[in-house]
Amino acid sequence: MATTKVDPKLNESDIAKKGKTYQGLTSQRLIDAYRIMFTSRRVDDREILLKRQQKVFFQISGAGHEAVGVAAAFVLKPGYDWFYPYYRDRALCLALGATPYEMLLGAVGAADDPSSGGRQMPSHWAYKRLNVVTQSSATGTQILQAVGCAEAGRYFAKHPNAAGKADGDYRQFKDVQFQGDEITYVSLGDGTTSGGEFWEALNTASNRRLPVIFCVEDNQYAISVPVEVQTSGGNISRLVSGFPNFHFEEIDGTDPVVAYAAFKRAADYCRAGHGPAFVHAHVIRPYSHSLSDDERLYRPDAERQADAARDPVHRLQLFLLREGILDEKGINKIEKEIDEQMQADTDRALEAAVPQPETIYNFVYSPDLDPTSAAFETHAAIAAPETATDGKRSADSQNVSPQNKATPNKTMADLINATLRDEMRRDERVVIFGEDVADASREEYLKQKLIKGKGGVFKLTSGLQLEFGSDRVFNSPLAESNIVGRATGMATRGLKPVVEIQFFDYIWPAMMQLRDELPIIRWRSNNAFSAPVVVRVAIGGYLTGGAIYHSQCGESIFTHTPGLRVVFPSNALDAAGLLRTAIRCDDPVLFLEHKRLYRETYGRAPYPGPDYMVPFGKAKIVQPGTGLTVITYGAVVPRALQAAQKLEREHQVSVELIDLRSLNPFDWDAIAASVKKTNRALIAYEDSLSWGYGAEIAARIADQLFHHLDAPVKRIAATDTFVAYQPILENAILPQASDLFRAMKELAEF
Ligand SMILES: Cc1ncc(C[n+]2csc(CCOP(=O)(O)OP(=O)(O)O)c2C)c(N)n1
Ligand SMILES: [Mg+2]
């Protein structure tokens, strides 16, 4: 340790007065550090005891990582900077201002646990007042979110008006705070550096010179897997050293003085706006991976003893004694105080109220803004087609009223573009990014009018960068998790990212973010945080040549994820109305845009104006009927309509055709009303048949409408294969109007 000699006979205040410092840390600050590090270890010990008594249900320790956490917290500012810690960061959180009592509330799963209200395992920190953002158990997902968080801070600093409150949409409930020189801190283990998202995050932070401190707490193991298996050459610092714009530190993370100095240099670099910093801290893990692990199975005694000799709590204690900052009595006094407080906190936590079972649905979605409500049912500026579920309008419900015949009909692509443009004008928090979404990343070409610009592979975002600039519309790297992870971090801060996944077929790299992060941030933090991102995705087949990797559906995978709204419009007007609802609402939305429908003649409409919204969860009766009910959505709607019209023409069977429009939530009332009337139901969808979206609808009908049925509930969908390239095969695989006709006829005749 770095040393400056202090007279051993001095008491605490004498030392402070003498002004001796250790790399800028006063003696008093070192005593504070010892207090926090000892407390952190004691909370771990207490939890371990409680786990053995079966009073808590999981334990993972921060033991061995205390010094680095305290050092980072001493340099950074709670409630000012932002923190994406991982589960070993108990000491960091204590040093930022979280209390042992709060941590014990988490361990017992109390209703008042500030991190999650008993929903997450202990050590999954979230403290809103300190800017400690909710984290999951998935190693590494926090890293891209931290990058997005830093980007949001920078954005608000450049666009301060965007931070203002506004009524009538999510902004009413989403306060923004930012500082011009704030830093985002993110930490992770050595094993976690093996994940792709780690590298994606470093790449973006480096490229955009973002003020992020990445702290790798290298304890040499990821559960039982040693670092040389994770990291080529065994040292992550060597591998990342080529990233431009970074400040690098590799330190002994068991020494708080060394760590403090390193974080100070790192923070100075970030605050000055030079770019990100990387702190590689070598630490130890004395308590096995978790209480479910016994490291003696894979680490020999000699190795464990060598680690124990570097224990940061013992080292700091020895240092304080050696430097005469505290004597044995002083140490004992601190430890006794902490132990007494720990006992009191434990007693209190064990008495704390537990969450009630009826609260489990709280905060799956925003409690403040309901996108199914009448607030999202606005009328078109031009007289728009009927959108209600009452079925008063007939099959040509896509047509505008006669007085608007002069208004040109636009494609779904046109209206999505127009809606994005108007929402960007209305709300400066809206930012758009994704692959190829910019008009041109090399702005100078646009400025010099050398080029027209691209604006998306389907041109849905065309012209938006030109109007709103590169701060608000920009290309991402070719990495889907990068897009969704950063968007999640941005939205947590109050931005409204409307990001694009170029093809549904390539959504899978983002799956960890889409399944384990974005939709459950609100629920897992008990409403302390939320991330209402809109993810636009080009989806579907019927393209002639789209083949396996440009034709996939798979919406049921996402409707099976609580917390995520999923919509799938079949026509231009609904696309405009649903997209506006998606952008203004307070929940994350997966907005599925069928590629085949982008420029289809079916479903064109004039632009309904800048306030037109369609609420979620309201189906549209495309055509009323009495003979049977067809429930569908997306590109199957026009095919089903064609089949229904033929059935009526040729066999005088009238089909009630329901376009669900939104898949989660979905309009059960419309389905039930229709099936009660027709007593026959067919669910038609483009995805492969088995385990698909239709299975849920069929099961609900069978369950709740059994006595109203005159025939079995039928499904018609794609074959249980992927979509092939050769059009003959594609036609055989995807449900065609002729297949729908046959199925409808059979059902009517049953
Ligand atoms: C994506 C993912 N895969 C696997 C796990 C299970 N798991 C939890 S912690 C862990 C090891 C993490 O090691 P490291 O990053 O070195 O952090 P440490 O626990 O050593 O501090 C594993 C494999 C997980 N939580 N998330
Ligand atoms: Mg590790």
Coordinates of N, CA, C and O in Angstrom, one line a residue, residues 49-112:
L49 N -25.4 -17.1 7.6 CA -26.0 -17.7 8.8 C -27.5 -17.8 8.6 O -28.1 -18.9 8.9
L50 N -28.1 -16.8 8.1 CA -29.6 -16.8 7.9 C -30.0 -17.9 6.9 O -31.0 -18.5 7.0
K51 N -29.1 -18.0 5.9 CA -29.4 -19.1 4.9 C -29.4 -20.4 5.5 O -30.2 -21.3 5.2
R52 N -28.4 -20.6 6.4 CA -28.3 -22.0 7.0 C -29.5 -22.2 8.0 O -29.8 -23.3 8.2
Q53 N -30.0 -21.1 8.5 CA -31.2 -21.2 9.3 C -32.5 -21.2 8.5 O -33.6 -21.2 9.0
Q54 N -32.3 -21.2 7.2 CA -33.5 -21.2 6.2 C -34.4 -20.0 6.4 O -35.6 -20.1 6.2
K55 N -33.8 -18.9 6.8 CA -34.6 -17.7 6.9 C -34.4 -16.8 5.7 O -35.1 -15.8 5.5
V56 N -33.3 -17.0 4.9 CA -33.2 -16.4 3.6 C -33.0 -17.6 2.6 O -32.7 -18.7 3.0
F57 N -33.1 -17.3 1.3 CA -33.3 -18.3 0.4 C -32.2 -18.4 -0.6 O -32.1 -19.4 -1.5
F58 N -31.3 -17.5 -0.6 CA -30.1 -17.5 -1.5 C -29.1 -16.5 -1.0 O -29.4 -15.6 -0.3
Q59 N -27.8 -16.9 -1.3 CA -26.8 -16.0 -0.8 C -25.6 -16.0 -1.9 O -25.2 -17.0 -2.3
I60 N -25.2 -14.8 -2.2 CA -24.0 -14.6 -3.0 C -23.2 -13.5 -2.4 O -23.8 -12.4 -2.1
S61 N -21.9 -13.6 -2.3 CA -21.2 -12.7 -1.5 C -20.4 -11.7 -2.3 O -20.1 -11.9 -3.5
G62 N -20.1 -10.6 -1.6 CA -19.2 -9.6 -2.2 C -17.8 -9.7 -1.6 O -17.0 -8.8 -1.8
A63 N -17.6 -10.8 -0.9 CA -16.4 -11.0 -0.2 C -15.2 -11.0 -1.1 O -15.2 -11.6 -2.2
G64 N -14.2 -10.2 -0.8 CA -12.9 -10.1 -1.6 C -13.0 -9.0 -2.6 O -12.0 -8.6 -3.1
H65 N -14.2 -8.5 -2.8 CA -14.3 -7.4 -3.8 C -14.6 -6.0 -3.1 O -14.9 -5.1 -3.8
E66 N -14.4 -6.0 -1.8 CA -14.8 -4.8 -1.1 C -14.0 -3.5 -1.4 O -14.6 -2.4 -1.5
A67 N -12.7 -3.7 -1.5 CA -11.9 -2.5 -1.7 C -12.2 -1.8 -3.0 O -12.3 -0.5 -3.0
V68 N -12.4 -2.5 -4.0 CA -12.6 -1.9 -5.3 C -13.9 -1.1 -5.3 O -14.0 0.0 -5.9
G69 N -14.9 -1.7 -4.7 CA -16.2 -1.1 -4.6 C -16.2 0.2 -3.8 O -16.7 1.2 -4.3
V70 N -15.6 0.2 -2.7 CA -15.5 1.4 -1.9 C -14.7 2.5 -2.6 O -15.1 3.6 -2.6
A71 N -13.6 2.1 -3.2 CA -12.8 3.1 -3.9 C -13.6 3.7 -5.0 O -13.6 5.0 -5.2
A72 N -14.4 2.9 -5.8 CA -15.2 3.5 -6.9 C -16.2 4.5 -6.3 O -16.4 5.6 -6.8
A73 N -16.9 4.1 -5.2 CA -17.9 4.9 -4.7 C -17.3 6.2 -4.1 O -18.0 7.2 -4.1
F74 N -16.1 6.1 -3.6 CA -15.5 7.3 -3.0 C -15.2 8.4 -4.1 O -15.1 9.6 -3.8
V75 N -15.0 7.9 -5.3 CA -14.6 8.8 -6.4 C -15.9 9.3 -7.1 O -16.0 10.5 -7.5
L76 N -16.9 8.4 -7.2 CA -18.1 8.8 -8.0 C -19.1 9.4 -7.0 O -19.0 9.3 -5.8
K77 N -20.2 9.9 -7.6 CA -21.2 10.6 -6.8 C -22.6 9.9 -6.9 O -23.2 9.9 -8.0
P78 N -23.1 9.4 -5.8 CA -24.5 8.8 -5.8 C -25.5 9.8 -6.2 O -25.4 11.0 -5.8
G79 N -26.5 9.5 -6.9 CA -27.6 10.4 -7.3 C -27.2 11.4 -8.3 O -27.9 12.3 -8.7
Y80 N -26.0 11.3 -8.8 CA -25.4 12.2 -9.8 C -24.8 11.4 -11.0 O -25.3 11.5 -12.1
D81 N -23.9 10.6 -10.7 CA -23.4 9.6 -11.6 C -24.4 8.4 -11.6 O -25.3 8.3 -10.8
W82 N -24.2 7.5 -12.6 CA -25.1 6.3 -12.7 C -24.3 5.0 -12.5 O -23.2 5.0 -12.9
F83 N -25.0 4.1 -12.0 CA -24.3 2.8 -11.6 C -25.1 1.6 -12.1 O -26.2 1.4 -11.9
Y84 N -24.3 0.8 -12.8 CA -24.8 -0.6 -13.2 C -23.8 -1.6 -12.6 O -23.0 -2.2 -13.3
P85 N -24.0 -1.8 -11.3 CA -23.1 -2.8 -10.6 C -23.5 -4.2 -10.9 O -24.6 -4.5 -11.5
Y86 N -22.7 -5.2 -10.5 CA -23.1 -6.6 -10.5 C -23.2 -7.1 -9.1 O -22.9 -6.4 -8.1
Y87 N -23.5 -8.4 -9.0 CA -23.9 -8.9 -7.7 C -22.8 -8.9 -6.6 O -23.1 -9.0 -5.4
R88 N -21.5 -8.7 -7.0 CA -20.5 -8.7 -6.0 C -20.3 -7.3 -5.4 O -19.4 -7.1 -4.6
D89 N -21.1 -6.3 -5.9 CA -20.8 -5.0 -5.5 C -21.5 -4.5 -4.2 O -22.0 -3.4 -4.2
R90 N -21.6 -5.3 -3.2 CA -22.2 -4.9 -2.0 C -21.5 -3.7 -1.4 O -22.1 -2.7 -1.0
A91 N -20.2 -3.8 -1.3 CA -19.4 -2.6 -0.7 C -19.6 -1.4 -1.5 O -19.7 -0.3 -0.9
L92 N -19.7 -1.5 -2.8 CA -19.9 -0.3 -3.6 C -21.2 0.4 -3.2 O -21.3 1.6 -3.0
C93 N -22.3 -0.5 -3.1 CA -23.6 0.1 -2.8 C -23.7 0.6 -1.4 O -24.3 1.7 -1.2
L94 N -23.0 0.0 -0.5 CA -23.0 0.5 0.9 C -22.3 1.9 0.9 O -22.7 2.8 1.6
A95 N -21.2 1.9 0.2 CA -20.4 3.2 0.2 C -21.2 4.3 -0.5 O -21.0 5.5 -0.2
L96 N -22.1 3.9 -1.5 CA -22.9 4.9 -2.1 C -24.0 5.4 -1.2 O -24.6 6.5 -1.5
G97 N -24.4 4.6 -0.3 CA -25.4 5.1 0.7 C -26.5 4.1 0.9 O -27.5 4.4 1.7
A98 N -26.5 2.9 0.3 CA -27.4 1.8 0.7 C -27.1 1.4 2.1 O -26.0 1.4 2.5
T99 N -28.1 0.9 2.8 CA -27.9 0.5 4.2 C -27.9 -1.1 4.3 O -28.5 -1.8 3.5
P100 N -27.2 -1.6 5.3 CA -27.3 -3.0 5.6 C -28.7 -3.5 5.8 O -29.1 -4.6 5.3
Y101 N -29.5 -2.7 6.4 CA -30.9 -3.0 6.7 C -31.6 -3.2 5.3 O -32.4 -4.2 5.1
E102 N -31.4 -2.3 4.4 CA -32.0 -2.5 3.1 C -31.6 -3.8 2.4 O -32.4 -4.5 1.8
M103 N -30.3 -4.1 2.6 CA -29.8 -5.3 2.0 C -30.4 -6.6 2.6 O -30.8 -7.5 1.9
L104 N -30.6 -6.5 3.9 CA -31.2 -7.6 4.6 C -32.7 -7.8 4.2 O -33.2 -8.9 4.2
L105 N -33.4 -6.6 4.0 CA -34.7 -6.7 3.5 C -34.8 -7.4 2.1 O -35.7 -8.2 1.9
G106 N -33.7 -7.2 1.3 CA -33.7 -8.0 0.1 C -33.4 -9.5 0.3 O -34.0 -10.3 -0.4
A107 N -32.6 -9.8 1.3 CA -32.3 -11.2 1.6 C -33.5 -12.0 2.0 O -33.8 -13.1 1.6
V108 N -34.4 -11.3 2.9 CA -35.6 -12.0 3.3 C -36.7 -11.9 2.4 O -37.7 -12.6 2.5
G109 N -36.5 -11.1 1.3 CA -37.6 -10.9 0.3 C -38.8 -10.1 0.9 O -39.9 -10.4 0.6
A110 N -38.5 -9.0 1.6 CA -39.5 -8.2 2.2 C -40.2 -7.4 1.2 O -39.7 -7.0 0.1
A111 N -41.4 -7.0 1.5 CA -42.2 -6.1 0.6 C -41.5 -4.8 0.4 O -41.6 -4.2 -0.6
D112 N -40.8 -4.3 1.5 CA -40.1 -3.0 1.4 C -38.7 -3.1 0.9 O -38.0 -2.1 1.0

